[in-house]
Coordinates of C-alpha atoms and ligand atoms in Angstrom, one line a residue:
X1 CA 0.0 0.0 0.0
X2 CA 1.3 3.5 -0.9
X3 CA 1.8 6.1 1.8
X4 CA -1.3 7.9 2.9
X5 CA -1.3 11.7 2.7
X6 CA -1.6 13.2 6.2
X7 CA -1.7 16.9 5.5
X8 CA -3.0 18.9 2.5
X9 CA -2.6 22.6 1.7
X10 CA -5.6 24.0 -0.2
X11 CA -4.4 26.7 -2.6
X12 CA -7.8 28.3 -3.0
X13 CA -10.6 30.2 -1.3
X14 CA -14.4 30.3 -1.2
X15 CA -16.7 27.4 -1.6
X16 CA -14.2 25.1 -3.3
X17 CA -11.7 25.5 -0.5
X18 CA -14.5 24.7 2.0
X19 CA -15.5 21.6 -0.1
X20 CA -11.9 20.3 -0.1
X21 CA -11.4 21.0 3.6
X22 CA -14.6 19.0 4.4
X23 CA -13.2 16.2 2.2
X24 CA -10.0 16.2 4.2
X25 CA -11.8 16.1 7.5
X26 CA -13.9 13.1 6.3
X27 CA -10.6 11.3 5.6
X28 CA -8.8 12.3 8.8
X29 CA -6.4 14.5 6.8
X30 CA -5.2 17.7 8.3
X31 CA -6.2 20.7 6.2
X32 CA -4.1 23.9 5.7
X33 CA -5.8 27.0 4.4
X34 CA -4.1 30.0 2.8
X35 CA -5.6 33.5 2.9
X36 CA -5.1 37.0 1.6
X37 CA -5.6 40.2 3.6
X38 CA -9.3 40.5 2.9
X39 CA -9.9 36.8 3.6
X40 CA -8.6 36.9 7.1
X41 CA -12.1 36.1 8.5
X42 CA -13.3 34.0 5.5
X43 CA -15.2 30.8 6.1
X44 CA -12.5 28.5 4.6
X45 CA -10.0 29.9 7.1
X46 CA -12.3 29.3 10.0
X47 CA -13.0 25.7 8.9
X48 CA -9.4 24.6 8.2
X49 CA -7.1 23.0 10.9
X50 CA -4.4 25.5 10.1
X51 CA -4.2 28.7 8.1
X52 CA -1.3 30.8 6.6
X53 CA -1.4 34.4 5.4
X54 CA 0.0 34.6 1.9
X55 CA -0.2 38.3 0.9
X56 CA -2.3 41.2 -0.2
X57 CA -5.8 40.9 -1.5
X58 CA -5.2 41.0 -5.3
X59 CA -4.9 37.4 -6.4
X60 CA -1.6 38.1 -8.2
X61 CA -0.1 38.8 -4.7
X62 CA -1.8 35.9 -2.9
X63 CA -3.7 33.0 -4.5
X64 CA -1.6 33.2 -7.7
X65 CA 1.7 33.7 -5.9
X66 CA 3.5 30.5 -6.3
X67 CA 6.4 31.4 -4.0
X68 CA 4.1 32.2 -1.1
X69 CA 2.0 29.0 -1.6
X70 CA 5.0 26.7 -1.8
X71 CA 6.5 28.5 1.2
X72 CA 3.3 27.9 3.2
X73 CA 3.3 24.3 2.2
X74 CA 6.9 23.9 3.4
X75 CA 6.3 25.6 6.7
X76 CA 3.1 23.7 7.4
X77 CA 4.6 20.3 6.5
X78 CA 1.9 19.5 4.0
X79 CA 2.8 16.7 1.7
X80 CA 0.3 17.7 -1.0
X81 CA -1.4 20.7 -2.5
X82 CA -4.9 20.7 -3.8
X83 CA -5.4 23.6 -6.2
X84 CA -9.2 23.6 -6.5
X85 CA -10.4 25.3 -9.7
X86 CA -9.2 28.6 -11.2
X87 CA -6.0 30.3 -9.8
X88 CA -3.2 27.7 -10.2
X89 CA -5.3 24.7 -11.0
X90 CA -4.3 24.4 -14.7
X91 CA -0.9 25.9 -14.4
X92 CA 1.7 23.4 -15.7
X93 CA 4.6 25.5 -14.4
X94 CA 3.1 25.3 -10.9
X95 CA 2.5 21.6 -11.1
X96 CA 6.1 21.1 -12.2
X97 CA 7.3 23.3 -9.4
X98 CA 5.4 21.2 -6.8
X99 CA 7.0 18.1 -8.2
X100 CA 10.5 19.7 -8.1
X101 CA 9.9 20.6 -4.4
X102 CA 8.8 17.0 -3.6
X103 CA 5.2 18.1 -3.0
X104 CA 2.3 16.1 -4.5
X105 CA 0.2 18.3 -6.8
X106 CA -3.3 16.8 -6.7
X107 CA -4.1 16.8 -10.4
X108 CA -2.7 15.5 -13.7
X109 CA 1.0 15.4 -14.6
X110 CA 2.5 18.8 -15.7
X111 CA 3.0 17.4 -19.3
X112 CA -0.7 16.5 -19.5
X113 CA -1.8 19.9 -18.3
X114 CA 0.4 21.7 -20.8
X115 CA -0.6 19.4 -23.7
X116 CA -4.4 19.7 -23.1
X117 CA -4.0 23.5 -22.3
X118 CA -3.0 24.0 -25.9
X119 CA -6.3 23.6 -27.8
X120 CA -4.4 22.7 -31.1
X121 CA -2.5 19.8 -29.4
X122 CA -5.7 18.7 -27.6
X123 CA -7.6 18.6 -30.9
X124 CA -4.8 16.6 -32.4
X125 CA -4.8 14.1 -29.5
X126 CA -8.6 13.8 -29.8
X127 CA -8.2 13.0 -33.5
X128 CA -5.5 10.4 -32.8
X129 CA -7.7 8.8 -30.1
X130 CA -10.6 8.5 -32.7
X131 CA -12.9 11.1 -31.1
X132 CA -15.3 13.0 -33.4
X133 CA -14.0 16.6 -33.8
X134 CA -15.6 19.5 -35.6
X135 CA -14.3 19.8 -39.2
X136 CA -11.5 22.3 -39.0
X137 CA -8.0 23.3 -40.1
X138 CA -4.8 24.7 -38.6
X139 CA -3.6 27.8 -40.4
X140 CA -0.4 28.4 -38.5
X141 CA 2.3 29.8 -40.9
X142 CA -0.1 29.9 -43.8
X143 CA -0.3 33.0 -46.1
X144 CA -3.7 34.7 -46.3
X145 CA -4.6 33.0 -49.6
X146 CA -4.0 29.5 -48.2
X147 CA -5.9 30.3 -45.1
X148 CA -8.9 31.6 -47.1
X149 CA -9.0 28.5 -49.3
X150 CA -8.9 26.3 -46.1
X151 CA -11.9 28.4 -44.7
X152 CA -13.7 27.8 -48.0
X153 CA -13.1 24.1 -47.7
X154 CA -14.4 24.0 -44.1
X155 CA -17.4 26.0 -45.3
X156 CA -19.0 29.1 -43.7
X157 CA -20.0 30.1 -41.1
X158 CA -16.6 29.3 -39.5
X159 CA -15.3 30.0 -36.0
X160 CA -11.7 31.3 -35.4
X161 CA -10.4 30.0 -32.1
X162 CA -7.2 30.7 -30.1
X163 CA -4.8 27.8 -29.6
X164 CA -4.1 29.1 -26.1
X165 CA -7.8 29.9 -25.5
X166 CA -10.7 28.0 -24.0
X167 CA -13.7 29.3 -22.1
X168 CA -14.6 31.3 -25.2
X169 CA -11.8 33.9 -25.1
X170 CA -10.5 35.0 -28.4
X171 CA -13.2 33.4 -30.5
X172 CA -14.7 35.0 -33.7
X173 CA -17.5 33.8 -35.9
X174 CA -17.0 34.6 -39.6
X175 CA -20.0 34.4 -41.9
X176 CA -18.5 35.3 -45.3
X177 CA -15.1 35.1 -47.0
X178 CA -14.8 38.8 -47.3
X179 CA -14.9 39.1 -43.5
X180 CA -12.2 36.5 -43.0
X181 CA -9.0 38.7 -43.2
X182 CA -10.3 41.3 -40.8
X183 CA -11.6 38.7 -38.3
X184 CA -8.4 36.7 -38.4
X185 CA -6.3 39.8 -37.5
X186 CA -8.6 40.7 -34.7
X187 CA -8.8 37.2 -33.3
X188 CA -5.1 36.8 -33.5
X189 CA -4.2 40.1 -31.8
X190 CA -6.9 39.5 -29.1
X191 CA -5.3 36.1 -28.4
X192 CA -1.8 37.6 -28.3
X193 CA -2.7 40.2 -25.8
X194 CA -4.9 37.8 -23.7
X195 CA -2.6 34.7 -23.7
X196 CA 0.8 36.0 -25.1
X197 CA 0.2 33.5 -27.9
X198 CA -1.5 34.7 -31.2
X199 CA -1.8 31.2 -32.8
X200 CA -5.4 30.6 -34.0
X201 CA -7.2 27.8 -36.0
X202 CA -10.5 27.5 -37.7
X203 CA -13.5 25.2 -37.2
X204 CA -16.9 24.9 -38.8
X205 CA -19.3 27.0 -36.6
X206 CA -22.1 24.9 -35.0
X207 CA -25.3 26.9 -34.3
X208 CA -27.0 26.6 -30.9
X209 CA -25.1 23.5 -29.7
X210 CA -25.7 21.9 -26.3
X211 CA -22.7 21.8 -24.0
X212 CA -22.4 18.4 -22.5
X213 CA -19.3 17.2 -20.7
X214 CA -18.1 13.8 -19.3
X215 CA -16.5 13.5 -15.9
X216 CA -13.4 11.2 -16.0
X217 CA -11.3 9.6 -13.3
X218 CA -8.0 7.9 -13.9
X219 CA -5.3 6.4 -11.6
X220 CA -1.5 6.1 -12.1
X221 CA -1.8 2.5 -13.2
X222 CA -3.6 3.0 -16.5
X223 CA -7.1 2.6 -15.3
X224 CA -9.6 5.1 -16.6
X225 CA -13.4 5.4 -16.1
X226 CA -16.1 7.9 -16.8
X227 CA -18.8 9.1 -14.4
X228 CA -21.6 10.0 -16.8
X229 CA -22.4 13.4 -18.3
X230 CA -23.3 16.9 -17.1
X231 CA -25.5 19.1 -19.2
X232 CA -24.1 22.7 -18.9
X233 CA -26.0 24.5 -21.7
X234 CA -27.5 27.2 -19.4
X235 CA -24.7 29.7 -19.4
X236 CA -24.2 33.4 -20.0
X237 CA -21.1 34.9 -21.5
X238 CA -19.3 31.6 -21.1
X239 CA -20.1 31.5 -17.4
X240 CA -22.2 28.4 -16.5
X241 CA -25.3 29.2 -14.5
X242 CA -27.2 25.9 -14.1
X243 CA -25.8 22.4 -14.6
X244 CA -27.5 19.1 -14.3
X245 CA -26.9 15.3 -14.5
X246 CA -28.1 13.4 -16.4
X247 CA -28.7 15.5 -19.5
X248 CA -32.4 15.5 -20.6
X249 CA -31.3 14.4 -24.1
X250 CA -28.6 11.8 -23.5
X251 CA -29.8 8.2 -23.9
X252 CA -27.9 5.2 -22.4
X253 CA -26.5 4.5 -25.8
X254 CA -25.2 8.0 -26.4
X255 CA -23.8 8.1 -22.8
X256 CA -21.8 5.0 -23.5
X257 CA -20.4 6.4 -26.8
X258 CA -19.5 9.8 -25.3
X259 CA -18.1 8.1 -22.1
X260 CA -15.9 5.8 -24.2
X261 CA -14.7 8.7 -26.3
X262 CA -13.8 10.6 -23.1
X263 CA -11.9 7.5 -21.7
X264 CA -10.1 7.1 -25.0
X265 CA -8.6 10.6 -24.9
X266 CA -7.7 10.1 -21.3
X267 CA -5.8 6.9 -22.1
X268 CA -4.1 8.5 -25.1
X269 CA -2.8 11.4 -23.0
X270 CA -1.8 9.4 -19.9
X271 CA -4.3 11.3 -17.9
X272 CA -4.1 11.0 -14.1
X273 CA -6.8 12.3 -11.6
X274 CA -10.2 13.8 -12.1
X275 CA -10.9 15.7 -15.3
X276 CA -13.7 16.8 -17.7
X277 CA -14.0 16.1 -21.4
X278 CA -16.2 18.8 -23.0
X279 CA -18.3 18.1 -26.0
X280 CA -20.7 20.1 -28.1
X281 CA -23.9 18.2 -29.0
X282 CA -25.8 19.2 -32.1
X283 CA -29.6 19.2 -32.5
X284 CA -29.4 15.8 -34.3
X285 CA -27.4 14.5 -31.2
X286 CA -24.1 14.2 -33.1
X287 CA -21.3 15.1 -30.7
X288 CA -17.9 16.8 -31.1
X289 CA -14.9 17.0 -28.9
X290 CA -14.2 20.6 -27.6
X291 CA -11.5 20.5 -24.9
X292 CA -10.4 18.8 -21.7
X293 CA -10.4 20.6 -18.4
X294 CA -7.6 19.3 -16.2
X295 CA -9.2 20.1 -12.9
X296 CA -12.0 19.5 -10.5
X297 CA -14.9 21.5 -11.8
X298 CA -17.3 23.9 -10.1
X299 CA -20.2 21.6 -11.1
X300 CA -18.6 18.3 -9.8
X301 CA -21.3 18.0 -7.1
X302 CA -24.1 17.1 -9.5
X303 CA -22.0 14.0 -10.5
X304 CA -21.4 13.2 -6.9
X305 CA -25.2 13.3 -6.2
X306 CA -26.1 10.9 -9.0
X307 CA -23.2 8.5 -8.7
X308 CA -22.5 8.5 -5.0
X309 CA -18.8 9.0 -5.7
X310 CA -16.9 11.5 -3.6
X311 CA -14.7 13.0 -6.3
X312 CA -12.3 14.8 -3.8
X313 CA -11.7 11.6 -2.0
X314 CA -10.9 9.8 -5.2
X315 CA -8.6 12.6 -6.3
X316 CA -6.7 12.2 -3.1
X317 CA -6.6 8.4 -3.4
X318 CA -5.3 8.6 -7.0
X319 CA -2.6 11.2 -5.9
X320 CA -1.5 8.7 -3.2
X321 CA -1.0 6.2 -5.9
X322 CA -3.7 3.7 -5.1
X323 CA -5.7 1.8 -7.8
X324 CA -9.2 3.1 -8.7
X325 CA -11.7 1.5 -6.3
X326 CA -14.4 1.6 -9.0
X327 CA -14.6 -0.2 -12.3
X328 CA -16.9 1.2 -15.1
X329 CA -19.6 -1.3 -14.1
X330 CA -19.6 0.1 -10.5
X331 CA -20.7 3.6 -11.7
X332 CA -24.4 4.0 -11.3
X333 CA -26.7 6.8 -12.3
X334 CA -29.3 7.3 -9.6
X335 CA -32.0 10.0 -10.0
X336 CA -31.3 13.6 -11.1
X337 CA -29.3 16.5 -9.8
X338 CA -29.4 20.2 -10.6
X339 CA -26.9 22.9 -9.5
X340 CA -27.6 26.6 -9.4
X341 CA -24.6 28.9 -9.1
X342 CA -25.5 31.7 -6.7
X343 CA -23.5 34.8 -7.7
X344 CA -23.3 38.1 -5.8
X345 CA -24.5 39.9 -8.9
X346 CA -27.5 42.1 -9.7
X347 CA -29.5 40.5 -12.6
X348 CA -31.7 43.7 -12.8
X349 CA -28.5 45.6 -13.5
X350 CA -26.7 43.6 -16.2
X351 CA -25.4 41.1 -13.7
X352 CA -23.0 43.7 -12.2
X353 CA -21.0 42.4 -9.3
X354 CA -22.7 43.2 -6.0
X355 CA -20.2 43.7 -3.2
X356 CA -20.9 44.4 0.5
X357 CA -21.8 42.7 3.7
X358 CA -24.2 39.8 4.1
X359 CA -26.6 41.4 6.6
X360 CA -28.6 38.3 6.6
X361 CA -27.8 34.9 5.2
X362 CA -29.8 31.7 5.7
X363 CA -29.3 28.7 3.5
X364 CA -31.9 26.1 2.6
X365 CA -31.9 22.5 3.7
X366 CA -34.3 19.5 3.6
X367 CA -34.7 16.4 1.4
X368 CA -32.2 16.3 -1.5
X369 CA -30.5 19.7 -0.7
X370 CA -26.8 20.3 -0.5
X371 CA -25.4 23.8 -0.3
X372 CA -21.7 24.3 -0.9
X373 CA -21.3 27.9 0.4
X374 CA -18.1 29.8 0.7
X375 CA -19.6 32.4 2.9
X376 CA -21.5 32.8 6.2
X377 CA -23.7 35.5 7.7
X378 CA -22.0 38.9 8.2
X379 CA -19.2 38.1 5.8
X380 CA -18.0 40.9 3.5
X381 CA -17.9 39.9 -0.2
X382 CA -14.6 41.2 -1.5
X383 CA -14.2 42.8 -5.0
X384 CA -11.1 41.0 -5.8
X385 CA -12.3 37.5 -6.7
X386 CA -15.0 35.6 -8.5
X387 CA -18.5 36.7 -7.4
X388 CA -19.9 33.2 -6.9
X389 CA -20.7 32.8 -3.2
X390 CA -22.4 29.4 -3.1
X391 CA -23.8 26.5 -5.1
X392 CA -27.2 25.0 -4.5
X393 CA -27.1 21.4 -5.5
X394 CA -30.4 19.4 -5.4
X395 CA -31.2 15.8 -5.9
X396 CA -34.5 14.2 -6.9
X397 CA -35.6 10.7 -8.0
X398 CA -36.3 12.2 -11.4
X399 CA -35.9 15.5 -13.2
X400 CA -39.4 16.8 -12.2
X401 CA -38.7 16.1 -8.5
X402 CA -35.3 17.7 -8.8
X403 CA -36.8 20.9 -10.3
X404 CA -39.6 21.0 -7.7
X405 CA -37.0 20.6 -4.8
X406 CA -34.7 23.2 -6.4
X407 CA -37.5 25.8 -6.5
X408 CA -38.4 25.0 -2.9
X409 CA -34.8 25.4 -1.8
X410 CA -34.3 28.7 -3.8
X411 CA -37.4 30.1 -2.1
X412 CA -36.0 29.1 1.3
X413 CA -32.8 31.1 0.7
X414 CA -32.7 34.4 2.6
X415 CA -30.1 36.9 1.7
X416 CA -29.9 40.6 2.4
X417 CA -27.2 43.2 2.1
X418 CA -26.3 42.0 -1.4
X419 CA -28.0 41.3 -4.7
X420 CA -27.9 37.7 -5.9
X421 CA -28.9 35.6 -8.8
X422 CA -31.4 33.5 -6.7
X423 CA -34.5 35.3 -8.2
X424 CA -33.1 34.8 -11.7
X425 CA -32.7 31.0 -11.1
X426 CA -36.4 30.9 -10.0
X427 CA -37.4 32.6 -13.2
X428 CA -35.4 30.1 -15.3
X429 CA -36.7 27.1 -13.4
X430 CA -40.3 28.3 -13.9
X431 CA -39.9 28.7 -17.7
X432 CA -41.7 26.1 -19.8
X433 CA -38.7 25.7 -22.1
X434 CA -36.4 24.7 -19.2
X435 CA -39.0 22.3 -17.7
X436 CA -39.2 20.7 -21.2
X437 CA -35.5 20.3 -21.2
X438 CA -35.2 22.2 -24.5
X439 CA -31.8 23.6 -23.8
X440 CA -28.9 25.1 -25.8
X441 CA -26.0 27.4 -25.2
X442 CA -28.2 30.2 -26.6
X443 CA -31.0 29.5 -24.1
X444 CA -30.5 32.6 -21.9
X445 CA -30.0 35.1 -24.8
X446 CA -33.0 33.7 -26.5
X447 CA -35.3 33.6 -23.4
X448 CA -34.0 36.9 -21.8
X449 CA -32.9 39.0 -24.8
X450 CA -32.4 42.2 -22.7
X451 CA -31.6 40.5 -19.4
X452 CA -35.2 41.2 -18.6
X453 CA -36.9 38.7 -16.4
X454 CA -39.8 38.6 -13.9
X455 CA -39.5 37.5 -10.4
X456 CA -42.5 35.3 -10.3
X457 CA -42.5 34.5 -6.7
X458 CA -44.3 36.3 -3.9
X459 CA -42.1 34.6 -1.3
X460 CA -39.0 36.4 -2.6
X461 CA -40.8 39.8 -2.4
X462 CA -42.0 39.0 1.1
X463 CA -38.5 38.0 2.2
X464 CA -37.2 41.3 0.7
X465 CA -39.7 43.2 2.9
X466 CA -38.6 41.3 6.0
X467 CA -35.0 41.9 5.1
X468 CA -35.6 45.6 4.7
X469 CA -37.3 45.7 8.2
X470 CA -34.3 43.9 9.6
X471 CA -31.9 46.3 8.0
X472 CA -33.8 49.2 9.5
X473 CA -33.6 47.6 12.9
X474 CA -29.9 47.0 12.6
X475 CA -29.4 50.6 11.5
X476 CA -31.4 52.0 14.5
X477 CA -29.5 49.9 16.9
X478 CA -26.2 51.1 15.5
X479 CA -27.3 54.7 15.9
X480 CA -28.4 53.9 19.5
X481 CA -25.0 52.3 20.3
X482 CA -23.2 55.4 19.0
X483 CA -25.2 57.9 21.1
X484 CA -24.2 59.0 24.6
X485 CA -26.2 56.6 26.6
X486 CA -25.8 54.0 23.9
X487 CA -26.0 50.9 26.1
X488 CA -29.3 51.8 27.7
X489 CA -30.9 52.8 24.4
X490 CA -29.7 49.7 22.7
X491 CA -30.9 47.4 25.4
X492 CA -34.4 49.0 25.4
X493 CA -34.5 48.8 21.6
X494 CA -33.6 45.1 21.9
X495 CA -36.2 44.5 24.6
X496 CA -38.9 46.3 22.6
X497 CA -38.0 44.2 19.6
X498 CA -38.6 41.0 21.6
X499 CA -41.7 42.4 23.2
X500 CA -43.1 43.0 19.8
X501 CA -42.1 39.5 18.9
X502 CA -43.9 38.0 21.9
X503 CA -46.9 40.1 21.1
X504 CA -47.0 38.7 17.6
X505 CA -46.7 35.2 18.9
X506 CA -49.6 35.8 21.3
X507 CA -51.7 37.1 18.4
X508 CA -51.0 34.0 16.4
X509 CA -51.8 31.7 19.3
X510 CA -55.1 33.4 20.2
Ligands
MV4_1 C1 -17.7 26.3 -30.7 C2 -19.0 26.7 -30.9 C3 -19.6 26.5 -32.2 N1 -18.9 25.9 -33.1 N2 -17.0 25.7 -31.7 C4 -17.1 28.3 -26.4 C5 -16.1 28.0 -25.4 C6 -15.1 27.1 -25.9 N3 -14.9 26.0 -25.0 C7 -15.7 26.6 -27.2 N4 -16.9 27.3 -27.4 C8 -17.7 27.1 -28.6 N5 -17.0 26.5 -29.6 C9 -17.6 25.5 -32.9 N6 -17.0 24.9 -33.9 C10 -19.7 27.3 -29.9 C11 -19.0 27.5 -28.7 C12 -19.8 28.1 -27.7 C13 -20.0 27.5 -26.5 C14 -19.5 26.2 -26.2 C15 -19.8 25.6 -25.0 C16 -20.6 26.2 -24.0 C17 -21.0 27.5 -24.3 C18 -20.8 28.1 -25.5 C19 -21.3 29.4 -25.7 C20 -21.0 30.0 -26.9 C21 -20.3 29.4 -27.8

């Protein structure tokens, strides 16, 4: 048996750091948090067994600062680093650096991260492994004439993509040959300034595809399995909003074919750990390889809910060098799970980030409900990082039950002091088209063309009124505390508040 990891440093913050710390605790592993200036009182710091300050609030000085993180790992005696998602999770240089320092990086080998991070190399690997890829061409080093004739061969509309891209950055749709030169120059210079790499390639542009991805898990001994699909078509500006498993359109037969394709590219690239193979699925259910994400993803809990597999536990086991404890036949698909990403954003105002303090924060519970929250009541939401504050993940025995329970849970949420996307989720879940499962990556722009949506639920309005009353009370108390005889005023305010409360109770009982 390989040595067990006893201590893990989590090089991340927010809900994913909390998720990993919980996983460590389940396994009896000591967890080490790192934190920036503004995260001193963050939830992940409170939950971890140990915590190290790593710098100023901007991520470049803290969560992206490799020296500080390696140093904290050294000082804490952690044998491994879990990078979470974002920040250093898909940084091959960092993964190599960990290896050089004798620290286990919980993720794929640096060579794999670097190969799959280059979309051109990933596409080539997918072709070699026999995966269906969208018709396309590399145009590196070609003169304009050759590139244009390749575009003609692929057929318009085409999509110009950045080799170093992913997540939609540096992409350009071209509808006609006379737009090609201009678009090529723009895409290339955009890619150069965003990634320091101006290489681009072209693909046939698929209209209104679904985004469906396969979760994979591979050990260091050549075993690879898949854990079904996640449907992630509900997204805005390349940010996923709602994810679910299984997909409403994937049949057992399609699942098996997509799963086999995902396992094949994993085997071809010597993949180790948890990963995600992304596909686009056309209206006729033909599917095409997109890219591989070499990390644990935000939406991993929907897979955990329907398979019963703890993905963080398996990541750690694989990193220790143990054999996969599951074969493909062991992977079940039980019921249906939906995840809503709760962002601190104002949907009524173009989804602008909403920062401030959580005056009130109560999370839902009950049958089928899991909340992975990175924040607790009275936390301040900093401006420096991603505005996602929590994920609501709900399980039901089928899709209809999962939707009903998700709506119930969203209605139970109570947040004040900040704007969130909770009301927006309620509107989407009430829409006929969502309930039918008629999804595509254009869903949100088609259904909410001007970001206009209606909050359909009285409960939310009622809770807003209660929250406003609470805010007023808090404000009055603060004024009282600041006045000369603050204590006496505050106490009497407090007493009156409770008297009113008793009175109300009395009214209810009589
Ligand atoms: C495409 C496409 C249509 N045709 N490629 C966007 C992110 C990157 N991973 C690839 N993306 C796309 N590639 C071809 N040939 C449409 C998208 C796309 C998309 C893909 C997945 C999820 C959401 C998306 C939103 C807009 C466009």
